[in-house]
Short mmCIF file of C-alpha atoms in Angstrom, two decimals:
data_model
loop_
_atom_site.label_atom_id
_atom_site.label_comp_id
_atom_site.label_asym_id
_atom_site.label_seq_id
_atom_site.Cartn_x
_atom_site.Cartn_y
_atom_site.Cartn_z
CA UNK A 511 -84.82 174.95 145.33
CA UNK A 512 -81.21 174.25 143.54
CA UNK A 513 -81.86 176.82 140.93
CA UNK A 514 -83.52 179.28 142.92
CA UNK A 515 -80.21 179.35 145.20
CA UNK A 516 -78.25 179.21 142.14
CA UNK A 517 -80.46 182.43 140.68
CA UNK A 518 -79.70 184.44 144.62
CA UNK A 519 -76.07 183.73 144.55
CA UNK A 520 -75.96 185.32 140.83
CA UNK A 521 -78.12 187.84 141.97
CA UNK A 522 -75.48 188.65 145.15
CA UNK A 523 -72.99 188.47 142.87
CA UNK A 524 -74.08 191.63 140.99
CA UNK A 525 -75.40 193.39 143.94
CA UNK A 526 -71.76 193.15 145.24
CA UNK A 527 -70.01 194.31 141.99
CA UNK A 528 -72.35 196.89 141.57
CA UNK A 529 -72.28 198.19 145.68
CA UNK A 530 -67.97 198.03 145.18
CA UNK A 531 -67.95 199.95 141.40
CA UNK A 532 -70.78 202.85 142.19
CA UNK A 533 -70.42 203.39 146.01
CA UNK A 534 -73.78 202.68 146.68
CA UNK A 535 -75.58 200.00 148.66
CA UNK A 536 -76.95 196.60 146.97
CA UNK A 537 -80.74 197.45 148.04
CA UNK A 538 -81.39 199.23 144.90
CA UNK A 539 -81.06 196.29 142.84
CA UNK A 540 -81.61 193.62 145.00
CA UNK A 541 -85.43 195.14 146.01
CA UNK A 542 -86.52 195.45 142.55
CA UNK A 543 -84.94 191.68 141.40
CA UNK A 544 -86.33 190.00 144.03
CA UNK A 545 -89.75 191.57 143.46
CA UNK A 546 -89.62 190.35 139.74
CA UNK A 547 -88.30 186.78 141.10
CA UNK A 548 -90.85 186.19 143.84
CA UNK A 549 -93.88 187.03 141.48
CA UNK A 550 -92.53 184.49 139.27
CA UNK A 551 -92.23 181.87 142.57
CA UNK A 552 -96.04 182.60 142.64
CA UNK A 553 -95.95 184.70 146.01
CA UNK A 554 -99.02 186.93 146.55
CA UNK A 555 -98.97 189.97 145.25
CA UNK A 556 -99.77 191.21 148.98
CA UNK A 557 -96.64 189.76 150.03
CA UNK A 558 -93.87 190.06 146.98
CA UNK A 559 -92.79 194.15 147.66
CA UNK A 560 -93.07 193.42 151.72
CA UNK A 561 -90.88 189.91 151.25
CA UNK A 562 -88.25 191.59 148.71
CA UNK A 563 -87.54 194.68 150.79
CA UNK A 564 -87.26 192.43 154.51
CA UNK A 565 -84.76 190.04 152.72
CA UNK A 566 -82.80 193.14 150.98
CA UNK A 567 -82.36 194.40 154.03
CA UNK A 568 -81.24 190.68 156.43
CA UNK A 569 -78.73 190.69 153.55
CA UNK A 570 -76.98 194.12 154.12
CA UNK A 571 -76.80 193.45 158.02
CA UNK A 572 -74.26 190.81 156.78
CA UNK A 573 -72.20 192.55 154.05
CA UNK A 574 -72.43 195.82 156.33
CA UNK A 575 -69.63 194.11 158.72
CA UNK A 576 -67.18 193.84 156.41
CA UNK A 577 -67.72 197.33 154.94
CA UNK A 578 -67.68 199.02 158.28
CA UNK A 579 -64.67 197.53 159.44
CA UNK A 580 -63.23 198.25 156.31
CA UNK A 581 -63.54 202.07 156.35
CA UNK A 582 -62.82 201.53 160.13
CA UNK A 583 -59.41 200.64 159.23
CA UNK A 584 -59.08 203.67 157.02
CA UNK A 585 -59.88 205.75 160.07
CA UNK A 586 -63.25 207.02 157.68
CA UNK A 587 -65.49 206.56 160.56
CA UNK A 588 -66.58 209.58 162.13
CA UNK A 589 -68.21 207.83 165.20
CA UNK A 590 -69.09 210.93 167.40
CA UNK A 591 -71.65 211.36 164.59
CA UNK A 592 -72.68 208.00 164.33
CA UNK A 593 -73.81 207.79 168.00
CA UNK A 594 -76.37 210.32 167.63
CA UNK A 595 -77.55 208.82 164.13
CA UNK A 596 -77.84 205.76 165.58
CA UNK A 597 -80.16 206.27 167.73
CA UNK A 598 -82.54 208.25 165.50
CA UNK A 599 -82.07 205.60 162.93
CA UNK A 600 -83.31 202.59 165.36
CA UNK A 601 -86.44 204.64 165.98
CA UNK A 602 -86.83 205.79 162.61
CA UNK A 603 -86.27 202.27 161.04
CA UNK A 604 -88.83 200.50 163.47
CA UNK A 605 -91.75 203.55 162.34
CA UNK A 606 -90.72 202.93 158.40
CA UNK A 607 -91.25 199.18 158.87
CA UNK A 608 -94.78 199.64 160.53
CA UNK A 609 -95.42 201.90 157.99
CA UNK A 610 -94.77 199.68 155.29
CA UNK A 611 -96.42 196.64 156.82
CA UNK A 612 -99.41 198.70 156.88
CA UNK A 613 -99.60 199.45 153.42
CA UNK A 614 -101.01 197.39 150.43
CA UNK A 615 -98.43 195.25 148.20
CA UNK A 616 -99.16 197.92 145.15
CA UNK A 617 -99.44 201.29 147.37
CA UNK A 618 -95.52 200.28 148.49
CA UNK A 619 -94.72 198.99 145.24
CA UNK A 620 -95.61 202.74 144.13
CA UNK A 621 -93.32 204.56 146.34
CA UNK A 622 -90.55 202.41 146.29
CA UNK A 623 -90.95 203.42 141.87
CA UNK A 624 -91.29 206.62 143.15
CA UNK A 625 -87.80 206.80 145.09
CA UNK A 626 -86.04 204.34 142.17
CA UNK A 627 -86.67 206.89 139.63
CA UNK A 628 -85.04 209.86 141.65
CA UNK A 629 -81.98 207.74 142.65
CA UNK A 630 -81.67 206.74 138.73
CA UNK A 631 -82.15 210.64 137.70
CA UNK A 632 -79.73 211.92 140.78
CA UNK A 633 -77.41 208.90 139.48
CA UNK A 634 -77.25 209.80 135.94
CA UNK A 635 -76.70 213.66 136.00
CA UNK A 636 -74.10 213.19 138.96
CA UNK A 637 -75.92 215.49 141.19
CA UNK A 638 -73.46 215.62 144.19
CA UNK A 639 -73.80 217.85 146.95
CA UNK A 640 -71.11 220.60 148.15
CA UNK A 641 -70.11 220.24 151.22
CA UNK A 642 -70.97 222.43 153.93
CA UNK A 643 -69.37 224.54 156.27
CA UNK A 644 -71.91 224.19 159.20
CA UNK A 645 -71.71 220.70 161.88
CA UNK A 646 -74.57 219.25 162.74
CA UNK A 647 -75.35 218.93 166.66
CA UNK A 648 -76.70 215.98 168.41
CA UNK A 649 -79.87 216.57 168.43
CA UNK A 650 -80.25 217.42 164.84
CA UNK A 651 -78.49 213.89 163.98
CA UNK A 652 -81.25 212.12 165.90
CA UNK A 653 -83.76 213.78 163.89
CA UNK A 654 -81.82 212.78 160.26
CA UNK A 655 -81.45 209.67 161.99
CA UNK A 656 -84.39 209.21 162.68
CA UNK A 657 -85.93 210.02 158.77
CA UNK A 658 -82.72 208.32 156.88
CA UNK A 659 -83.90 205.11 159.10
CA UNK A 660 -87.50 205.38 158.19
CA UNK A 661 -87.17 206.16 154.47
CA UNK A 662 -84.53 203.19 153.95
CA UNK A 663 -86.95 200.46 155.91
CA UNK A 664 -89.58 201.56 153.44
CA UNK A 665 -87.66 200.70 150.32
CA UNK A 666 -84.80 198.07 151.89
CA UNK A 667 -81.14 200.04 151.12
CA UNK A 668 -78.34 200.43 153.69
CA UNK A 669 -79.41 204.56 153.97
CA UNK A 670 -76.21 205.67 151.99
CA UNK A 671 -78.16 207.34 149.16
CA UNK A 672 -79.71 209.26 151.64
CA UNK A 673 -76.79 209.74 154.46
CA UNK A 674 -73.84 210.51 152.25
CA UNK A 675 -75.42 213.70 150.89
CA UNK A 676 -77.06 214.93 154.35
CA UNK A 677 -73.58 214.61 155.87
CA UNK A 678 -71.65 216.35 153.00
CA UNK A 679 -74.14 219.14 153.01
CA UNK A 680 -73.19 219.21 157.18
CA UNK A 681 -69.64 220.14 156.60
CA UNK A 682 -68.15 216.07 157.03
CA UNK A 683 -65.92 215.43 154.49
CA UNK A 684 -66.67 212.91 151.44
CA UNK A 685 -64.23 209.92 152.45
CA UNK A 686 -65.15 210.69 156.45
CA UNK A 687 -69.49 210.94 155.37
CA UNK A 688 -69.04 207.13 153.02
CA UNK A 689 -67.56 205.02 155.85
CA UNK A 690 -69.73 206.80 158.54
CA UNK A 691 -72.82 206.34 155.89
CA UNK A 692 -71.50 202.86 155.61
CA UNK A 693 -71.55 202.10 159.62
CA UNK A 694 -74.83 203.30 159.54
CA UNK A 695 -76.56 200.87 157.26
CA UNK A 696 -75.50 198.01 160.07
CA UNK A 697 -77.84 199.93 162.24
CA UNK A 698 -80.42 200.43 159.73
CA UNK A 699 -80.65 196.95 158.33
CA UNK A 700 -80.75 195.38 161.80
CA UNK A 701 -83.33 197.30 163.53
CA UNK A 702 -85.27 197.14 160.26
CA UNK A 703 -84.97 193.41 159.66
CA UNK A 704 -85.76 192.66 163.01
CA UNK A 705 -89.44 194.15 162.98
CA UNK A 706 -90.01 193.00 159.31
CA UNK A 707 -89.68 189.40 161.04
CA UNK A 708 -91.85 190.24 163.52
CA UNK A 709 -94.39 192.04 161.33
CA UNK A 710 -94.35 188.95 158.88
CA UNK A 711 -95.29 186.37 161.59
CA UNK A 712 -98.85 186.43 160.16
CA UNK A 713 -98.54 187.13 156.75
CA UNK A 714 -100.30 185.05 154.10
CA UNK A 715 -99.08 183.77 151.50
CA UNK A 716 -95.20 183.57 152.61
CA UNK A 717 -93.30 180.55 151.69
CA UNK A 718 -91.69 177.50 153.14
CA UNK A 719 -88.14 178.42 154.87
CA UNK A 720 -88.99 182.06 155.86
CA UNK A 721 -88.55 184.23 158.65
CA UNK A 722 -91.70 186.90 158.93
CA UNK A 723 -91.34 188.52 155.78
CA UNK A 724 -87.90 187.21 155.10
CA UNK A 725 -87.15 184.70 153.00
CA UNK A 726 -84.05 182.64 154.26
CA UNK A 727 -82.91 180.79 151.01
CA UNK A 728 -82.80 184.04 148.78
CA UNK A 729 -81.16 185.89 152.00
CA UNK A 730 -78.58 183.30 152.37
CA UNK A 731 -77.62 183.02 148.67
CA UNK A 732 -77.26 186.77 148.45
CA UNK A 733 -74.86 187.82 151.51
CA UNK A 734 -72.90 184.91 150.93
CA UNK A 735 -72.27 186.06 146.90
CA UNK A 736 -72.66 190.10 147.69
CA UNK A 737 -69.86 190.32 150.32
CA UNK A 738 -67.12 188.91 148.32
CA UNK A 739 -67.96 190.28 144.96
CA UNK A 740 -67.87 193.82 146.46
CA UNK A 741 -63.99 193.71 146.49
CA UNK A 742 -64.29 192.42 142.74
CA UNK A 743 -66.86 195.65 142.51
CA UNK A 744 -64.12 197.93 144.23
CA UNK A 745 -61.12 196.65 142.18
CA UNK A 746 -63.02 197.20 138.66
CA UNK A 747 -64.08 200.95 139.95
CA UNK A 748 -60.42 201.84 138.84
CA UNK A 749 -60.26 200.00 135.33
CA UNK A 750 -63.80 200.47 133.86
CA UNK A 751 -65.40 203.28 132.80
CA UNK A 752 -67.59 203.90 135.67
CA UNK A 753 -69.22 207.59 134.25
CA UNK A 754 -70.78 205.34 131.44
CA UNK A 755 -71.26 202.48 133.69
CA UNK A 756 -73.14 204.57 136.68
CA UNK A 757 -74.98 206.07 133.30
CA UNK A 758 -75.97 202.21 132.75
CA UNK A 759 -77.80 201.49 135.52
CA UNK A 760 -79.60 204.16 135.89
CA UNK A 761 -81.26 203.63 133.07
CA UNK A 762 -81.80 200.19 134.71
CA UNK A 763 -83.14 202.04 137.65
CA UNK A 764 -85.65 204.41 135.68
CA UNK A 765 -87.01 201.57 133.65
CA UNK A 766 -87.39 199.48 136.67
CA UNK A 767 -89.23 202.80 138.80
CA UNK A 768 -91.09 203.53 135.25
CA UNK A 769 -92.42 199.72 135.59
CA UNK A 770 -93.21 199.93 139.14
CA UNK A 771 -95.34 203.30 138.50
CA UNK A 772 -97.15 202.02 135.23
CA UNK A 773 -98.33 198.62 136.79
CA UNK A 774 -99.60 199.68 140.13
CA UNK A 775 -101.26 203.22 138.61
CA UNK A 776 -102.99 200.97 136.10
CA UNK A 777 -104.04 198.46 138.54
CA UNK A 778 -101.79 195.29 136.65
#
């Protein structure tokens, strides 16, 4: 149990670095490291992708305090658009979840490679949007809502991969569309974690010390380690090279979604 706590905090560690140097939420590489690290704890494979994504996501309802009253401070929160989000994001969230519990440890394995290999190719060419000229009104909100919170309880992120560029496309400025992306991964992970516990009451095959399909010691190690090295993260984002850095882990990412795709296409 020691060195498995000792492996989460690690593993928090560089989820928070990572989240504070490339702007983007710890999900993508905690998901895919906890899926390697529960298959080696023996879970069933039924289990592993359901377990990794549930516990990805308890952990950014913690480190998505501090972040949101961080950009809160900055006056980056655009909270007449979050309102409407929100709400389409609790509904979507609670759909992605059942959708996810319903499928098959490989089938979700397979999408979530799917997604990982268009965040790594988006993430190495620097595909950013231009923004728009055009606001969004409330009822369109609730509708991105509603998909940004399905699509990020599938595969366990905070949504910002998916909100920053629908709300630069809508005319929000950058700074105003991160911390607003960034209050909206509180809503996200909540909602989200909160049905993966309750979808993960009967599953087989979980292991001592977990909560539905999340599994407490790996979720405590992580948001304990990922919240405070996401200042170290932030701090090194203006000393380090972060073009050839960002360039780095996506290739991380695409051999990680090129893994996912080969094993569950060939059945291993």
């Amino acid at each position: 149990m020691i060195e498995a706590l000792l492996l989460y905090l690690v593993l928090g560690a560089v989820a928070g670095v990572a989240a504070g140097l490339f702007g983007i939420g710890g999900g993508l590489l905690i998901v895919p490291v906890l899926i390697f690290s529960f298959t080696l704890q023996g879970l069933p494979a039924a289990v592993v992708t359901h377990a990794a994504i549930a516990t990805s996501l308890a952990t950014i309802v913690i480190t998505s305090i501090s972040s949101v009253r961080a950009h809160n401070s900055r006056g980056s929160v655009r909270w007449d658009l979050f309102k409407p989000l929100a709400i389409g994001i609790g509904l979507g969230a609670i759909i992605g979840v059942l959708i996810a519990d319903s499928l098959s440890g490989p089938n979700l394995q397979l999408l979530l490679g799917i997604f990982v290999l268009s965040v790594s190719v988006q993430m190495a060419l620097d595909l950013k949007p231009k923004q728009g000229s055009e606001a969004p009104q409330a009822g369109e909100l609730g509708f991105a809502g509603s998909c940004i919170g399905c699509a990020s309880s599938i595969f366990g992120i905070g949504g910002g991969t998916l909100t920053v560029p629908y709300l630069t496309i809508r005319s929000t400025e950058m700074r105003q569309a991160v911390g607003t992306s960034a209050a909206c991964g509180l809503p996200i992970a909540a909602v989200s974690a909160l049905v993966y516990i309750w979808a993960g009451q009967d599953a087989q095959g979980m292991p001592e010390y977990s909560l539905g399909y999340i599994y407490l010691p790996a979720f405590a190690g992580i948001a304990v380690a990922s919240s405070q090295f996401a200042k170290v993260g932030a701090k090194l984002a203006h000393t380090l090279p972060q073009k050839r850095l960002k360039q780095v882990f996506a290739l991380f990412l695409f051999i990680v979604g090129v893994r996912f795709l080969v094993l569950n296409l060939m059945g291993g």
